[in-house]
Coordinates of C-alpha atoms and ligand atoms in Angstrom, one line a residue:
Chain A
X6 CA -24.8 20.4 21.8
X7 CA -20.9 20.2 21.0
X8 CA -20.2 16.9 19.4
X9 CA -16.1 16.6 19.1
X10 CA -14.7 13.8 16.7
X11 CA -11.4 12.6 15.8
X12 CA -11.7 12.3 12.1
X13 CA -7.8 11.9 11.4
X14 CA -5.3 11.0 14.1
X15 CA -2.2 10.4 11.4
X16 CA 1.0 12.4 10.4
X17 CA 1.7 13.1 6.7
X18 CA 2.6 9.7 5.8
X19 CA -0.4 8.3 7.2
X20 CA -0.8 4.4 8.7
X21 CA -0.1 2.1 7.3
X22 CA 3.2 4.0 5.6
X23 CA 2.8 2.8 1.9
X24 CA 4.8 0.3 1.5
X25 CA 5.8 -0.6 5.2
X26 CA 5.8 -4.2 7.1
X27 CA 6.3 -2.5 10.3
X28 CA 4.3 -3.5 13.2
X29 CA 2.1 -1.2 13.1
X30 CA 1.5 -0.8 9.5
X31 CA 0.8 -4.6 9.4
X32 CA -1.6 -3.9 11.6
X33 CA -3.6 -1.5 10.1
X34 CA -4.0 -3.3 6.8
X35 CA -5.5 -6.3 8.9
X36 CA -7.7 -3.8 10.9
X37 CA -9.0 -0.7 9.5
X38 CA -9.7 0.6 12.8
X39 CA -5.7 1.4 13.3
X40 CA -5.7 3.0 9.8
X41 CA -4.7 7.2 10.5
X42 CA -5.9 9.2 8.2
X43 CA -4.5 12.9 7.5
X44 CA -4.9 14.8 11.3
X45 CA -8.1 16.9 11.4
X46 CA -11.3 17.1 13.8
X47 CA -14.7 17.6 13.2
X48 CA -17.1 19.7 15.6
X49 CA -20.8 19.2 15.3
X50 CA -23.2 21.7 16.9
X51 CA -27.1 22.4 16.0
X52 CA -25.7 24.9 13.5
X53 CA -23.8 22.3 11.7
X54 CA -19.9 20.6 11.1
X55 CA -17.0 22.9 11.6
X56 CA -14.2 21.3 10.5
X57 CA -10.7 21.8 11.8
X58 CA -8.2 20.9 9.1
X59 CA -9.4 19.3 5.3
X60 CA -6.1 16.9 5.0
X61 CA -9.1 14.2 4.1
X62 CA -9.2 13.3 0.4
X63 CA -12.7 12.2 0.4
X64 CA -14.9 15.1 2.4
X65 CA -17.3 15.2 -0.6
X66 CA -17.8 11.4 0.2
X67 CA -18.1 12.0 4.0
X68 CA -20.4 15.2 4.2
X69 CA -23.0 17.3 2.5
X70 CA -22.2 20.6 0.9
X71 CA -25.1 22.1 3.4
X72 CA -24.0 20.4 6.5
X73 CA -20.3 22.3 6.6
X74 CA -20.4 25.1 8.5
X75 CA -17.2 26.4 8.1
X76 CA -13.8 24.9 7.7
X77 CA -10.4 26.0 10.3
X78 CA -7.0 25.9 8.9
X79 CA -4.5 25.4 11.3
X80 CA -2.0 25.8 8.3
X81 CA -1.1 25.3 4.6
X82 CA 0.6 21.6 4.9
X83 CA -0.7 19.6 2.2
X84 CA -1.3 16.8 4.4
X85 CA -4.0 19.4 6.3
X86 CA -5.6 21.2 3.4
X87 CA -5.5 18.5 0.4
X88 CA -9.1 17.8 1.0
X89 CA -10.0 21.4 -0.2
X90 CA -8.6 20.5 -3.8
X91 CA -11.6 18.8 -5.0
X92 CA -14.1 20.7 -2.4
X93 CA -13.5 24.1 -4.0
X94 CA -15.1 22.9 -7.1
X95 CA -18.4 22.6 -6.1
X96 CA -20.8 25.3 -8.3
X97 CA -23.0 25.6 -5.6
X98 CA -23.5 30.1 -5.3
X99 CA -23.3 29.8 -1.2
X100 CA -19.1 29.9 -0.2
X101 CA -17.7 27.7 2.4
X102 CA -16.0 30.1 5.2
X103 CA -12.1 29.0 5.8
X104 CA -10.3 30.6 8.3
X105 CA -6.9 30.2 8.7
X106 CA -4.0 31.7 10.1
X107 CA -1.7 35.0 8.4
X108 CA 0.2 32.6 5.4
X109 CA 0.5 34.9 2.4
X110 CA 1.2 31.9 0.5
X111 CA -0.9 29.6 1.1
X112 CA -0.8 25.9 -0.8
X113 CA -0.2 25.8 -4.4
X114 CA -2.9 27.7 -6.3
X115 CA -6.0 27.2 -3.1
X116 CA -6.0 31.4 -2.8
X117 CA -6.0 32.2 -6.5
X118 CA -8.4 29.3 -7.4
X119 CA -10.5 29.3 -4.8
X120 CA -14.0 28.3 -6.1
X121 CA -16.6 27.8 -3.4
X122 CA -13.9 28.1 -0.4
X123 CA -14.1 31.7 1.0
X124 CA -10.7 32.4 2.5
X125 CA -11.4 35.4 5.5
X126 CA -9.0 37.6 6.7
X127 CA -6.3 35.7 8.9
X128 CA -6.7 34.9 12.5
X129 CA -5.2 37.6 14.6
X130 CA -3.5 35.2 17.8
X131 CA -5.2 35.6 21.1
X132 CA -8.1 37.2 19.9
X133 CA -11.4 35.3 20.4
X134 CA -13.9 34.7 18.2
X135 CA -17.5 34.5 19.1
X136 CA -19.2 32.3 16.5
X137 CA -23.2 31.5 17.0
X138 CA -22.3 28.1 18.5
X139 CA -18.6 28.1 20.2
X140 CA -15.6 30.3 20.7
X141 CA -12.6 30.0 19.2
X142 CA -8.9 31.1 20.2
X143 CA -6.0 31.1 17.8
X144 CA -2.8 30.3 19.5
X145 CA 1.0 30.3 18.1
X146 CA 2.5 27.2 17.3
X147 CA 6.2 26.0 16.7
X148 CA 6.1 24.0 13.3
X149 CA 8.2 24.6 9.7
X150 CA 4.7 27.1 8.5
X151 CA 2.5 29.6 10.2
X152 CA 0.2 27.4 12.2
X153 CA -2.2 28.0 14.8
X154 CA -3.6 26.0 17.5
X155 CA -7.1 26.4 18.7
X156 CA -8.7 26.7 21.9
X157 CA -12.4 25.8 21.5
X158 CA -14.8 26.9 24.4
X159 CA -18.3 26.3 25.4
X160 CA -20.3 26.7 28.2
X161 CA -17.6 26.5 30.8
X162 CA -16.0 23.8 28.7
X163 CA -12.3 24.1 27.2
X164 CA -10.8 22.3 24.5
X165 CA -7.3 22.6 23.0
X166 CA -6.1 21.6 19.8
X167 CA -2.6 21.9 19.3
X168 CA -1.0 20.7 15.8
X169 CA 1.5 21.0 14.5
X170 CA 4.3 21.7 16.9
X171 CA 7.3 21.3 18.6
X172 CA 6.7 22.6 22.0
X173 CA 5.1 26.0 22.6
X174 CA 5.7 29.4 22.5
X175 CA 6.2 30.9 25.7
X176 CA 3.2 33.2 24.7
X177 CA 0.7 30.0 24.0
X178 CA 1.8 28.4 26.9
X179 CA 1.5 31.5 29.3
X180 CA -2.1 31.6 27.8
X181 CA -3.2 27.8 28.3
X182 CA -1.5 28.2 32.1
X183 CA -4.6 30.4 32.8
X184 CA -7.4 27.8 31.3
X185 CA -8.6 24.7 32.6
X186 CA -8.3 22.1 30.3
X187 CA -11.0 19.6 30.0
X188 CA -9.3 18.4 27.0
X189 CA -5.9 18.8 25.7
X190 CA -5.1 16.9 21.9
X191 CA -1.8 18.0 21.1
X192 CA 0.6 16.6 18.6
X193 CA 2.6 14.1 19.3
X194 CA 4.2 11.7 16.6
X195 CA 7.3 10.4 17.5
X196 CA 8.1 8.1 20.1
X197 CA 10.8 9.3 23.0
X198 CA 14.1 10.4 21.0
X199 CA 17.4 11.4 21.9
X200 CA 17.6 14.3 19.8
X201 CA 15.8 17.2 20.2
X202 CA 13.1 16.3 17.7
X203 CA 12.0 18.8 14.3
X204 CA 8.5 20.2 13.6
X205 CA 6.6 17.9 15.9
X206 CA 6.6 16.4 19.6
X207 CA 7.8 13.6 20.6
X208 CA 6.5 11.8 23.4
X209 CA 9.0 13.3 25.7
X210 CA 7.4 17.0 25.1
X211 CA 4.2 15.9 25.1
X212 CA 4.6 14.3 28.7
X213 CA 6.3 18.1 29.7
X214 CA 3.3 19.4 28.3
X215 CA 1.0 17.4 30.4
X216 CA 3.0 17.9 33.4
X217 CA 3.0 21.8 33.0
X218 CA -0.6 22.5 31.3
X219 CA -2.3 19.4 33.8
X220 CA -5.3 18.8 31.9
X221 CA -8.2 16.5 32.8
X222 CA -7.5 14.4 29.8
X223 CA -4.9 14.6 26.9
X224 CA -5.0 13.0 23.9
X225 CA -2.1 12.9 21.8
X226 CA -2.7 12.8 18.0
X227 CA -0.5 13.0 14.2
X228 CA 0.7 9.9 14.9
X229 CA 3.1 8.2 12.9
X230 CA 3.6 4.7 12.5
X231 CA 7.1 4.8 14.5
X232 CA 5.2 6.1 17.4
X233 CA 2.5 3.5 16.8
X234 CA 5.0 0.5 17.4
X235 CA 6.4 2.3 19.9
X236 CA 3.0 2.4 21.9
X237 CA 2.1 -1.4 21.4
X238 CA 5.1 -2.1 23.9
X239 CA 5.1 1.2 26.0
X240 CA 1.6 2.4 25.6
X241 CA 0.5 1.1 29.6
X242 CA 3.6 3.6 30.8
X243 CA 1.7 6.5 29.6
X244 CA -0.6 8.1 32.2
X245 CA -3.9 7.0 32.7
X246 CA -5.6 10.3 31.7
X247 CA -3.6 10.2 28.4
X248 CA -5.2 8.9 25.7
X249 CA -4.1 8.0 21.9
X250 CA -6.6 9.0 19.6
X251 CA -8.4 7.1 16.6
X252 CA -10.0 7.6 13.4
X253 CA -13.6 8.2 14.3
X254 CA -13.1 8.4 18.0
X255 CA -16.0 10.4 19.8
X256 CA -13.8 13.1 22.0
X257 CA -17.2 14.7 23.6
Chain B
X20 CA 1.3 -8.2 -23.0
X21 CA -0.1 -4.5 -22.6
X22 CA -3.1 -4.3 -21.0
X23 CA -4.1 -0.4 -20.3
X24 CA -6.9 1.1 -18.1
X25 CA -8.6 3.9 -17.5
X26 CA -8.2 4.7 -14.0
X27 CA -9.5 8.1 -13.4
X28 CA -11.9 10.0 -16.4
X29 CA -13.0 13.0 -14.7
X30 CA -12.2 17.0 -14.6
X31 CA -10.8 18.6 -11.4
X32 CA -14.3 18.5 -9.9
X33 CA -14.9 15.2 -10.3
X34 CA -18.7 13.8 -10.8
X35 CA -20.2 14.2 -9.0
X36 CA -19.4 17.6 -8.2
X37 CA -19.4 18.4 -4.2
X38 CA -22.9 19.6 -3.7
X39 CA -24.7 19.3 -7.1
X40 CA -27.9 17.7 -7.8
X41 CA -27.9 17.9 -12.0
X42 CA -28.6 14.5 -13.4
X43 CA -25.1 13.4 -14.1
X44 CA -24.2 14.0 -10.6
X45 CA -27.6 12.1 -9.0
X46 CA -26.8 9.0 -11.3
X47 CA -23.1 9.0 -10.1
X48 CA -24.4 9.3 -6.5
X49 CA -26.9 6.5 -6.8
X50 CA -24.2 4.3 -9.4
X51 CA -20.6 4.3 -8.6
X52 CA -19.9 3.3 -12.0
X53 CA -20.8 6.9 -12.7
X54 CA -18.5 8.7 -10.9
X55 CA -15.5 10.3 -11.9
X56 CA -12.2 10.5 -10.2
X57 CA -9.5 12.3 -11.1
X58 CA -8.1 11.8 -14.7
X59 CA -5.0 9.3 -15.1
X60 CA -4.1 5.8 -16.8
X61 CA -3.2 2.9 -15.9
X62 CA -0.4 0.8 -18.2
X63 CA 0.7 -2.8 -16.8
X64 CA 2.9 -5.4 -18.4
X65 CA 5.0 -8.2 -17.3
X66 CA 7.0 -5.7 -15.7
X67 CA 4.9 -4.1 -13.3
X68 CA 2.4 -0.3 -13.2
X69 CA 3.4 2.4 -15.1
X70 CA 1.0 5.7 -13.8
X71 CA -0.1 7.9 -16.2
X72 CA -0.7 10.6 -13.6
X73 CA -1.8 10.5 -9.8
X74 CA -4.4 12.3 -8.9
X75 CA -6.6 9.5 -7.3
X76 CA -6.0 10.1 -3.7
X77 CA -5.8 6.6 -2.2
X78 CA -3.4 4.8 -4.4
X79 CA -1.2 3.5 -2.0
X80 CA -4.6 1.4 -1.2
X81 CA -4.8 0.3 -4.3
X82 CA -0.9 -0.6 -5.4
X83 CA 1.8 -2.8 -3.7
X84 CA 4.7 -0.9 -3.2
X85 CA 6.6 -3.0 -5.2
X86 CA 3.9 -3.0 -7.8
X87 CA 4.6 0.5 -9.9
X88 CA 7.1 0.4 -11.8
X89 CA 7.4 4.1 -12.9
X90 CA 5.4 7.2 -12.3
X91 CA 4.4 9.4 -15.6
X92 CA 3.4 13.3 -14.8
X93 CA 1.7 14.7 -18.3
X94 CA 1.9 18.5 -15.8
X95 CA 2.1 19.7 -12.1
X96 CA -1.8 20.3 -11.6
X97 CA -3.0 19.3 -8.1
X98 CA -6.0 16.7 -9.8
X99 CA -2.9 15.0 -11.9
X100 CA -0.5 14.9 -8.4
X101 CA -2.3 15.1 -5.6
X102 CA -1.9 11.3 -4.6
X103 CA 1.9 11.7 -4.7
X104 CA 1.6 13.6 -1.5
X105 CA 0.8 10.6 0.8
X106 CA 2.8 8.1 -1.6
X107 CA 6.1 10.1 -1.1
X108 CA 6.3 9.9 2.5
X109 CA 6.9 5.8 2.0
X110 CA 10.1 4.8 3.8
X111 CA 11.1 1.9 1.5
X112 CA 14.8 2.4 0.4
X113 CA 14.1 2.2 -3.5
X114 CA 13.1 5.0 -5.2
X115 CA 10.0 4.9 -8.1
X116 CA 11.2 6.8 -11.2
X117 CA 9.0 10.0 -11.3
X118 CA 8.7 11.2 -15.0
X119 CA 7.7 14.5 -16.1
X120 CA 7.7 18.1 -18.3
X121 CA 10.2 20.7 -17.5
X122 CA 7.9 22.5 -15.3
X123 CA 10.9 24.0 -12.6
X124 CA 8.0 24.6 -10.2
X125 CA 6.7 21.6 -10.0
X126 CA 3.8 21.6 -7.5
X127 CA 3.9 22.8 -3.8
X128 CA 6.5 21.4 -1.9
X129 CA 6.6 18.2 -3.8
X130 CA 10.4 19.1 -5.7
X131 CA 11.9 20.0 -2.3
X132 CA 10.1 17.1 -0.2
X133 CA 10.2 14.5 -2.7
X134 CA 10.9 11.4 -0.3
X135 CA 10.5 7.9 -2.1
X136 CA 9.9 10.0 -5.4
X137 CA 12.7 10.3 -7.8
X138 CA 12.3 12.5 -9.9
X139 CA 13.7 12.1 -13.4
X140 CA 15.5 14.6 -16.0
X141 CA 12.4 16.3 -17.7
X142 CA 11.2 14.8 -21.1
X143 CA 12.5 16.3 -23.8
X144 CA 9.5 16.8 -26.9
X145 CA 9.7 13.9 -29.3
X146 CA 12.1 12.3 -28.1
X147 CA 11.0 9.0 -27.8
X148 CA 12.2 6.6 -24.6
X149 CA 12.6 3.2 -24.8
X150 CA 11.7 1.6 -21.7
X151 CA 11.8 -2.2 -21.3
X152 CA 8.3 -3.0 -22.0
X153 CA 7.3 0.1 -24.1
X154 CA 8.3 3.3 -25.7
X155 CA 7.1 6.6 -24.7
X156 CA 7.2 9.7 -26.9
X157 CA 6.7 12.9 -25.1
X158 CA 4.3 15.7 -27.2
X159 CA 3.8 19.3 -26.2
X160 CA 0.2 20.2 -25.4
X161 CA -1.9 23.5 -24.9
X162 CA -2.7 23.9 -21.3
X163 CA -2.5 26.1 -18.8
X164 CA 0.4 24.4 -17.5
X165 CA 3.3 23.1 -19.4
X166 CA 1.6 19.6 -20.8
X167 CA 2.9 16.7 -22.2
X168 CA 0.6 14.4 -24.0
X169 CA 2.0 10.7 -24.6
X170 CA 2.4 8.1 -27.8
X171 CA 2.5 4.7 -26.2
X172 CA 3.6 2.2 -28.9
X173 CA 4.4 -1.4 -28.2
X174 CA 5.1 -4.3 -31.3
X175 CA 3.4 -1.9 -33.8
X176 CA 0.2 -0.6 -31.6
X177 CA 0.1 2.9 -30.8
X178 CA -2.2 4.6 -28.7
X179 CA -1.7 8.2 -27.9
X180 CA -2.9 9.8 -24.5
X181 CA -3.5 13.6 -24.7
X182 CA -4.8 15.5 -21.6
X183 CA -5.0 18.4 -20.4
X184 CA -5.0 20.5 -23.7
X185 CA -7.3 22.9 -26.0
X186 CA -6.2 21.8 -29.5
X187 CA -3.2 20.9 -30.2
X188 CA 0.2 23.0 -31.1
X189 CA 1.2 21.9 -34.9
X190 CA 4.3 20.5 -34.1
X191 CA 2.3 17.7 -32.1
X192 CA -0.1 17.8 -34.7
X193 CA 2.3 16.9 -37.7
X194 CA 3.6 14.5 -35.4
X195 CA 1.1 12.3 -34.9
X196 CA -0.4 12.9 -38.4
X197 CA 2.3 10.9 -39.5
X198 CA 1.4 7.8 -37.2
X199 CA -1.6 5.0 -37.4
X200 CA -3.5 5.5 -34.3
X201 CA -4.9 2.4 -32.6
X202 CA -6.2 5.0 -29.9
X203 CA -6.7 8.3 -29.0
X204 CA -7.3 8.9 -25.8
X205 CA -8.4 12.5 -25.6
X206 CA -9.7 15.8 -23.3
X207 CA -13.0 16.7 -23.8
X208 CA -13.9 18.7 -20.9
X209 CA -16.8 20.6 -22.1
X210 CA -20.3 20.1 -23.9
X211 CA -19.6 21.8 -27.2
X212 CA -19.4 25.8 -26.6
X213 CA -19.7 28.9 -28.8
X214 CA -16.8 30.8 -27.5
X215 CA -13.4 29.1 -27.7
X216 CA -12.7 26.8 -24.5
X217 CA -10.3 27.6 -21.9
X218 CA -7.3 25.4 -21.3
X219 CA -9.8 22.2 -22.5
X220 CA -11.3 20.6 -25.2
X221 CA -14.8 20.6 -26.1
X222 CA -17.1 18.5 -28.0
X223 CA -16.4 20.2 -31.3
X224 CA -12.6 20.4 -30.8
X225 CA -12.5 17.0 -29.9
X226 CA -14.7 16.0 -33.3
X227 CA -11.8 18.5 -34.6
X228 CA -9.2 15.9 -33.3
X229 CA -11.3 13.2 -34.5
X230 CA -11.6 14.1 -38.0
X231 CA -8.4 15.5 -38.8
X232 CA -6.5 12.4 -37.0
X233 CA -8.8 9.3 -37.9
X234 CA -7.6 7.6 -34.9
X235 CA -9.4 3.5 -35.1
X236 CA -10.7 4.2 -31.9
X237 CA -11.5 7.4 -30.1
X238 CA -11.4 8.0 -26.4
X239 CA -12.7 11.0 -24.5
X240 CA -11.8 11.7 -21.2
X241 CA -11.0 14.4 -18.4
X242 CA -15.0 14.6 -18.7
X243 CA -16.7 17.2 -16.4
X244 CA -20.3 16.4 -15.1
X245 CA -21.7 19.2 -17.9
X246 CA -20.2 17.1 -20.6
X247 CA -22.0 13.8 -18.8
X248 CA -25.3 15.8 -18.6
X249 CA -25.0 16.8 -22.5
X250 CA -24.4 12.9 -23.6
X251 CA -27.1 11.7 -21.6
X252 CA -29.2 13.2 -24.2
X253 CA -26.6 13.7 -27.2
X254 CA -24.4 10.7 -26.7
X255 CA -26.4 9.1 -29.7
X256 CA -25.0 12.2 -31.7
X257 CA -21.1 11.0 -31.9
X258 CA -19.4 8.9 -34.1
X259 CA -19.8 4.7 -33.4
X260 CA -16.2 4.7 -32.8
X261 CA -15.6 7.7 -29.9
X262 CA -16.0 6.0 -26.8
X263 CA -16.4 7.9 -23.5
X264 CA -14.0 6.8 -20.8
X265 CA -15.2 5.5 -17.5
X266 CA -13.1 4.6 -14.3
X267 CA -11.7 1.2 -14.2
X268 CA -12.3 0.8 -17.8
X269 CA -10.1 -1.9 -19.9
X270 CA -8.6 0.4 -23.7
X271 CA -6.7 -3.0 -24.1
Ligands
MN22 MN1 0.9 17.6 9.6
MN23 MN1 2.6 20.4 9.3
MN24 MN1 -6.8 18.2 -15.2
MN25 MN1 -4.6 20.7 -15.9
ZN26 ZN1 5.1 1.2 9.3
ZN27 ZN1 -23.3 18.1 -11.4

């Protein structure tokens, strides 16, 4: 059993954008279906949730302290490890694993007040880790902090999760060129721009990316509200195999 | 018109606390009107929101853009900020007036990303403000931050809002000696303890408070879900006039 789950498709600012008439933020506030929550994705084995990225405010809400396996950073962002601000408190003597990748720093005081959340030693990149119920990868990203993407493998089935990034290393990308992807979610939050875009894709890179990696399907995720307008005029251009992820949307 | 609510009463852990079955955290599981969020105040008046703090995570749910008039930090502790980090990312060309301590630091990247947030000159210690529809007199507090309680006084009410903070320094004490006190909103974190608190009030500091300011009405808040289980069978105990806060709870 590897049950995969979108359980935040959003960038930092979230949809709707507080305050925002756009489109796409109108939208949202009729429909709570196109809300996007802080970016994160929940895997569900027999052994329990992992969850990749805690940028969700109300975890405690959503799941019980002994289903949560373990938690995966892919960085220190606020809008990916806020969640873990009210978590750490709990008083309960079993620790919460949190991997993450090699930030000193971390965010604000999560290292020196870490309660219940056991922080383990950093991911070393390209080096595979064997849990009881998957394997993990860390890969390189390009972003403004340390970040790691993952590759998640199972039985002969492949999974990448790349965010946040702007492009790939030439490393990360050699090392996906040797997979087959079943599934590729990879950041993209802008629609197509003329300028080389900052921190994240657009969806010019993320097309590159799905022209050089070929995955079975993509999903593009950290989507901001511009690139949600953007899709509800452009979104039949976009491959068929290319899908936009949603809040709650079953992946596998 | 002045009408002032307690939006969040609880300690960093909230109640219930991730993962804890005592009886304060059951009844707040099985009663929302239990549970604790993330201490802060809400002030409104013909003008608009003022925030006393804004460490309830979905705020931009619960506020019009155009609703908050002006943000008020008492310190730079994620359960006071946290919700700032999705409300700053709003793209709306005015700015809300962020006011705060001189805390340089501030918290994370919040300073250096501050978006839609404008931060203000920091307070400086009783020096009272005039804003349109209220004053505001900053007072330094004991905390493991730098603190700033607040006197709120509007057409001869006053109502003073101190959190976080174990006792008081005397200069803040002599202040508000010298003042009537409609309210006093105050931290009690803690069940009364033999060893001096950390960083928070207790039960017998707050009596303390109680006694030595003979404030009409008493308030306690930033409550943790020990101080809950101890008033569920020593509420009876405290003075008729100490009320114990509750979220979404009208002062005036
Ligand atoms: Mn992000
Ligand atoms: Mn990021
Ligand atoms: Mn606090
Ligand atoms: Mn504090
Ligand atoms: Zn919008
Ligand atoms: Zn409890």
């Amino acid at each position: 059993m590897l049950n995969i789950r979108i359980l935040g498709s959003g960038n930092a600012g979230q949809v709707p954008v507080w305050g925002c008439d756009c489109a796409a933020c109108e939208r949202a506030k009729q429909d709570d279906t196109f809300r996007r929550g802080p970016c994160s994705l929940e895997i569900r084995t027999e052994l329990g949730v992992t969850l990749i990225d805690a940028g969700i405010p109300n975890l405690a809400e959503r799941y019980e302290f002994d289903e949560i396996q373990r938690i995966i950073l892919t960085h220190f962002h606020m809008d990916h490890v806020q969640g873990l601000f009210h978590l750490r408190w709990s008083e309960r003597p079993e620790k919460i694993p949190v991997f993450r990748p090699d930030d000193q720093k971390g965010t604000d005081d999560l290292y020196k007040h870490a309660g219940v959340l056991d922080f383990q030693p950093a991911f070393i990149p390209f080096e595979t880790i064997q849990f009881d119920d998957f394997s993990i990868t860390p890969l390189p990203l390009l972003h403004s902090k340390i970040t790691l993407g993952y590759v998640i493998e199972k039985n002969g089935f492949t999974l990448a999760y790349l965010t946040d990034t702007v492009g790939l290393p030439e490393t990360s990308q050699a090392f996906l060129a040797n997979k087959t992807l079943d599934y590729l979610i990879l950041d993209c939050s802008e629609p197509p721009t003329s300028t080389a875009p900052r921190n994240h894709n657009d969806i010019n890179l993320a097309l590159l990316a799905y022209h050089t990696l070929q995955p079975k399907i993509m999903m593009l995720t950290h989507i901001s509200h511009r690139l949600d307008c953007w899709l509800m005029e452009h979104g039949d251009s976009l491959p068929d195999n290319m899908l936009i992820a949603k809040d709650g949307m079953t992946v596998i």
